[in-house]
Tab-separated table of C-alpha atoms in Angstrom:
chain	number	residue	atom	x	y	z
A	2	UNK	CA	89.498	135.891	96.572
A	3	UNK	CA	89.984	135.530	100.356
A	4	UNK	CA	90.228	133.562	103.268
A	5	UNK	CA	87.976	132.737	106.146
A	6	UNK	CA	87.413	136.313	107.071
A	7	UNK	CA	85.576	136.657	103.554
A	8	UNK	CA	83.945	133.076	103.588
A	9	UNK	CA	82.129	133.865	106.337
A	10	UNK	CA	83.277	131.680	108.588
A	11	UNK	CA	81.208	130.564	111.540
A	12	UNK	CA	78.892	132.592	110.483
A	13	UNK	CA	75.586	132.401	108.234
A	14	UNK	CA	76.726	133.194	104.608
A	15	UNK	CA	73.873	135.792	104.163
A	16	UNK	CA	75.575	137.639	107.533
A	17	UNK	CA	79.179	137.851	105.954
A	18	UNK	CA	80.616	141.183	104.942
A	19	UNK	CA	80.721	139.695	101.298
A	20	UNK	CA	77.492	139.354	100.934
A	21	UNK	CA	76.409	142.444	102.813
A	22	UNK	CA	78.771	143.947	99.983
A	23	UNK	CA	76.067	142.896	97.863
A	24	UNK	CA	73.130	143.938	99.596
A	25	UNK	CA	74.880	147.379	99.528
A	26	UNK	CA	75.796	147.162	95.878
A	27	UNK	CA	72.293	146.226	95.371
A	28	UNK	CA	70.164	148.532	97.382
A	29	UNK	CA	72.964	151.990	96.040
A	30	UNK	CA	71.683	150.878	92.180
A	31	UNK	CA	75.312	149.659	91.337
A	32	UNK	CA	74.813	146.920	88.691
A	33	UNK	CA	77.290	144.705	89.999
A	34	UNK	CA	76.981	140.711	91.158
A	35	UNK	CA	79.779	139.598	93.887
A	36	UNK	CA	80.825	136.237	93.626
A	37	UNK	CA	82.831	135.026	96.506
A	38	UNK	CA	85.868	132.926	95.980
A	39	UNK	CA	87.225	132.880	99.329
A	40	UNK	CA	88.100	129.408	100.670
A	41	UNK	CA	88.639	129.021	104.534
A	42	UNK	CA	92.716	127.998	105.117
A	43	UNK	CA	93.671	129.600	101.632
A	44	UNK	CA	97.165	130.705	101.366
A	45	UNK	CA	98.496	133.117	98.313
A	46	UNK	CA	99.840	130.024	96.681
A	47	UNK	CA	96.504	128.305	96.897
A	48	UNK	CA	94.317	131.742	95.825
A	49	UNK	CA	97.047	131.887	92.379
A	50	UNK	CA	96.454	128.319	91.224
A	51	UNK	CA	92.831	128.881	91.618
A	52	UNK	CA	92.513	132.413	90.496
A	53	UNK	CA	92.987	131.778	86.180
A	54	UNK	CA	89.933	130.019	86.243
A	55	UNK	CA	88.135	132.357	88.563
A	56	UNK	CA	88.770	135.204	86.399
A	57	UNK	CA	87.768	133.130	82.949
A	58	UNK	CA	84.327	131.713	84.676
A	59	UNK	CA	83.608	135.109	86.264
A	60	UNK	CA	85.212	137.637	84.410
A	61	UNK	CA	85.134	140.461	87.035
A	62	UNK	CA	85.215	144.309	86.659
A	63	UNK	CA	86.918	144.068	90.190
A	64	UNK	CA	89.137	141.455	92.180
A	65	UNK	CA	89.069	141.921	96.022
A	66	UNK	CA	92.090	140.033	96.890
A	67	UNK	CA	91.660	139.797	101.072
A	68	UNK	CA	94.467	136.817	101.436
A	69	UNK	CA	98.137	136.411	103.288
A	70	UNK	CA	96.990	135.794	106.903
A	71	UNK	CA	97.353	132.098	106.640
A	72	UNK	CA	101.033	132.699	105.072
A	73	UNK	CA	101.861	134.638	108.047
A	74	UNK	CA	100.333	131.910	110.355
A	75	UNK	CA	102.215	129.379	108.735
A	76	UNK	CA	105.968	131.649	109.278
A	77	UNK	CA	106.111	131.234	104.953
A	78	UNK	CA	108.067	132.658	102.805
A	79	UNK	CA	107.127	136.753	103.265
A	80	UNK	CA	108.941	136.975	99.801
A	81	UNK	CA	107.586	133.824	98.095
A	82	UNK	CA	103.946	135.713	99.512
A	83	UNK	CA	104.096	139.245	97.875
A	84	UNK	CA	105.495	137.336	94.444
A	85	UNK	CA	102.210	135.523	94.740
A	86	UNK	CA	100.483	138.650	95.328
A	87	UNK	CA	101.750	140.237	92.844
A	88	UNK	CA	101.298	137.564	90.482
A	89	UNK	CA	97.155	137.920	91.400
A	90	UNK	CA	97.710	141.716	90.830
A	91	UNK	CA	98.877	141.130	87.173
A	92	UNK	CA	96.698	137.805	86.026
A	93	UNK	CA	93.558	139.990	87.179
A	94	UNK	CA	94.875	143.375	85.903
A	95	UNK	CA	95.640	141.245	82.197
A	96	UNK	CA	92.210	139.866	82.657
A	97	UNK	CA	90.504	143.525	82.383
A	98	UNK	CA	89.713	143.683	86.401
A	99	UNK	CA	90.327	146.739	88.541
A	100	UNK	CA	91.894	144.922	91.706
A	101	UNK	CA	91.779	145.857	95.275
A	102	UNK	CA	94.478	144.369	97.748
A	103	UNK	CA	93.761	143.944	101.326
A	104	UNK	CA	96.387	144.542	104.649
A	105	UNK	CA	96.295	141.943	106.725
A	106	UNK	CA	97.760	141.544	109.950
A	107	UNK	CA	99.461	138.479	112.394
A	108	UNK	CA	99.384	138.621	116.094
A	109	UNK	CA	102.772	140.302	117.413
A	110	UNK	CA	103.792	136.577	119.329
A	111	UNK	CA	105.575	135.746	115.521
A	112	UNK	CA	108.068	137.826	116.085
A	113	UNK	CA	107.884	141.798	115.728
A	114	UNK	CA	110.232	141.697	113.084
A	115	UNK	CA	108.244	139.227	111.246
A	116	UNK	CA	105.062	140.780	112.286
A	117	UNK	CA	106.218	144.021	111.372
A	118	UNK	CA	107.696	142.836	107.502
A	119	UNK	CA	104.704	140.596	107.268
A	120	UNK	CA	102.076	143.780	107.368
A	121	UNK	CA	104.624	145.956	105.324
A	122	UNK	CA	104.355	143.539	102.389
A	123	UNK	CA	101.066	144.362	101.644
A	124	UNK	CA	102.250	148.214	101.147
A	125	UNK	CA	104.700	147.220	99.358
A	126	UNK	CA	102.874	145.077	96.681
A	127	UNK	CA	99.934	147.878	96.569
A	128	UNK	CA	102.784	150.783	95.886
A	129	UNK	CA	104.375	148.599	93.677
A	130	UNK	CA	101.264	147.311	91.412
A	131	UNK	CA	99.937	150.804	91.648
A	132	UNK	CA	96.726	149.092	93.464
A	133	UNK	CA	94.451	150.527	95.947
A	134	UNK	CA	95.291	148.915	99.578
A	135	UNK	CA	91.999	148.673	101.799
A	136	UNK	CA	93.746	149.034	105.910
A	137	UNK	CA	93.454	146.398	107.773
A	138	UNK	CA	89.833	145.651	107.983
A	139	UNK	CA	89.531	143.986	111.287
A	140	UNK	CA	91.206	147.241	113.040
A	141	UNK	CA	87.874	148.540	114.228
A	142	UNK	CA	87.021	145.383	115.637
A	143	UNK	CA	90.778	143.946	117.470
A	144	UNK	CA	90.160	145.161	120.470
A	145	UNK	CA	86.357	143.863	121.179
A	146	UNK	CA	86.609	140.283	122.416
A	147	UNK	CA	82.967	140.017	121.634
A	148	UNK	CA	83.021	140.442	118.555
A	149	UNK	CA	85.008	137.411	117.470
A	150	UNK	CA	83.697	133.661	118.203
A	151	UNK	CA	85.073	131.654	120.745
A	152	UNK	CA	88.402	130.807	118.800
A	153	UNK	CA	89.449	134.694	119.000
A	154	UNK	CA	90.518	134.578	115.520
A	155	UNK	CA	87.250	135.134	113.355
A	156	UNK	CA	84.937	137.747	113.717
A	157	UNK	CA	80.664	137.368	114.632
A	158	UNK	CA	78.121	138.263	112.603
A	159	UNK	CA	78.197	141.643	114.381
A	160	UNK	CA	81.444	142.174	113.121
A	161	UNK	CA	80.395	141.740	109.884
A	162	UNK	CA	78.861	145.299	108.813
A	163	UNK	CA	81.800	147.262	110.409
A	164	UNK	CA	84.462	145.234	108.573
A	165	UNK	CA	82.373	146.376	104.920
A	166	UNK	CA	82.779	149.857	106.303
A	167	UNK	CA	86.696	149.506	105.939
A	168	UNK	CA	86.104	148.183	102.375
A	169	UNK	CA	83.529	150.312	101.312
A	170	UNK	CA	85.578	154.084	100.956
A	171	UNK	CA	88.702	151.934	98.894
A	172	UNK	CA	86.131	150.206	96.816
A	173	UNK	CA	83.369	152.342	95.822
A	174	UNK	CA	85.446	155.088	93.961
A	175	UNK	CA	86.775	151.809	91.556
A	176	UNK	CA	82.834	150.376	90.982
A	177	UNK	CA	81.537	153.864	88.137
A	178	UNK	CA	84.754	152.970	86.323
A	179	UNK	CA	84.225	148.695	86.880
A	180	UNK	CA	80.746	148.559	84.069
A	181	UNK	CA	81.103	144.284	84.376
């Protein structure tokens, strides 16, 4: 469950991180099939309406939950956000899914106090749900204009494998226990 830095966007599908997750999965032997519900523009409050019918279609081992950057973007509610969060934490954990929560980060011209409570949160949900917390994935790549498009805000297909590498060292410990 993610935004447009998991669907890919302005890039080829097949080029995404998600989906080089599963060419990874895929050529390590792990048994498992990603299915990517990340929706470009999704808030928290748009990813928990949608994720109860994820999780009965799907029924994961494992929820990546990569979502909060458009809450920041839009100044909402930090609190009304990590309630969300933590909401997705508990419908996936009572669904029989290992879940992974992802830091993610606003530019520092909201505010540093904002900026600064707005990255906590995601600690603070992940200490408090007692769920893995993958660091903020674009960190390798913030400081290399060229590898986001035009718009500065998503990253190229180049950017794509060295985001998975952020994922990968959180995830893969979860995926001998995750047998879905």
């Amino acid at each position: 469950m993610g935004d447009s830095l998991s669907a890919a966007y302005g890039v080829p599908k097949a080029q995404g991180w998600v989906s080089l997750l599963q060419q990874r999965l895929s050529a390590q032997s792990f048994p498992h099939q990603v299915i990517n519900a990340s929706i470009s523009g999704e808030t928290t409050e748009g990813g928990l309406r949608r994720l109860p019918q994820a999780l009965d279609r799907a029924k994961p081992a494992v929820v990546l939950i990569e979502l909060g950057a458009n809450d920041g973007l839009r100044v909402q509610s930090l609190e009304q956000m990590r309630e969300n969060l933590t909401s997705m934490i508990a419908l996936s954990s009572q669904a029989g899914a290992r879940v992974v929560l992802f830091e993610m980060r606003i530019p520092p011209n909201y505010g540093a106090r904002y900026s600064e409570a707005f990255q906590a949160s995601f600690s603070q949900v992940a200490a408090h749900t007692d769920v893995p917390l993958v660091p903020f994935f674009l960190a390798p790549i913030a400081t290399d204009p060229s590898l986001f498009q035009d718009d500065g805000i998503h990253p190229t297909a180049a950017a794509q494998p060295r985001m998975l590498d952020v994922v990968w060292p959180v995830l893969e410990p979860l995926l001998g226990s995750a047998s879905r």
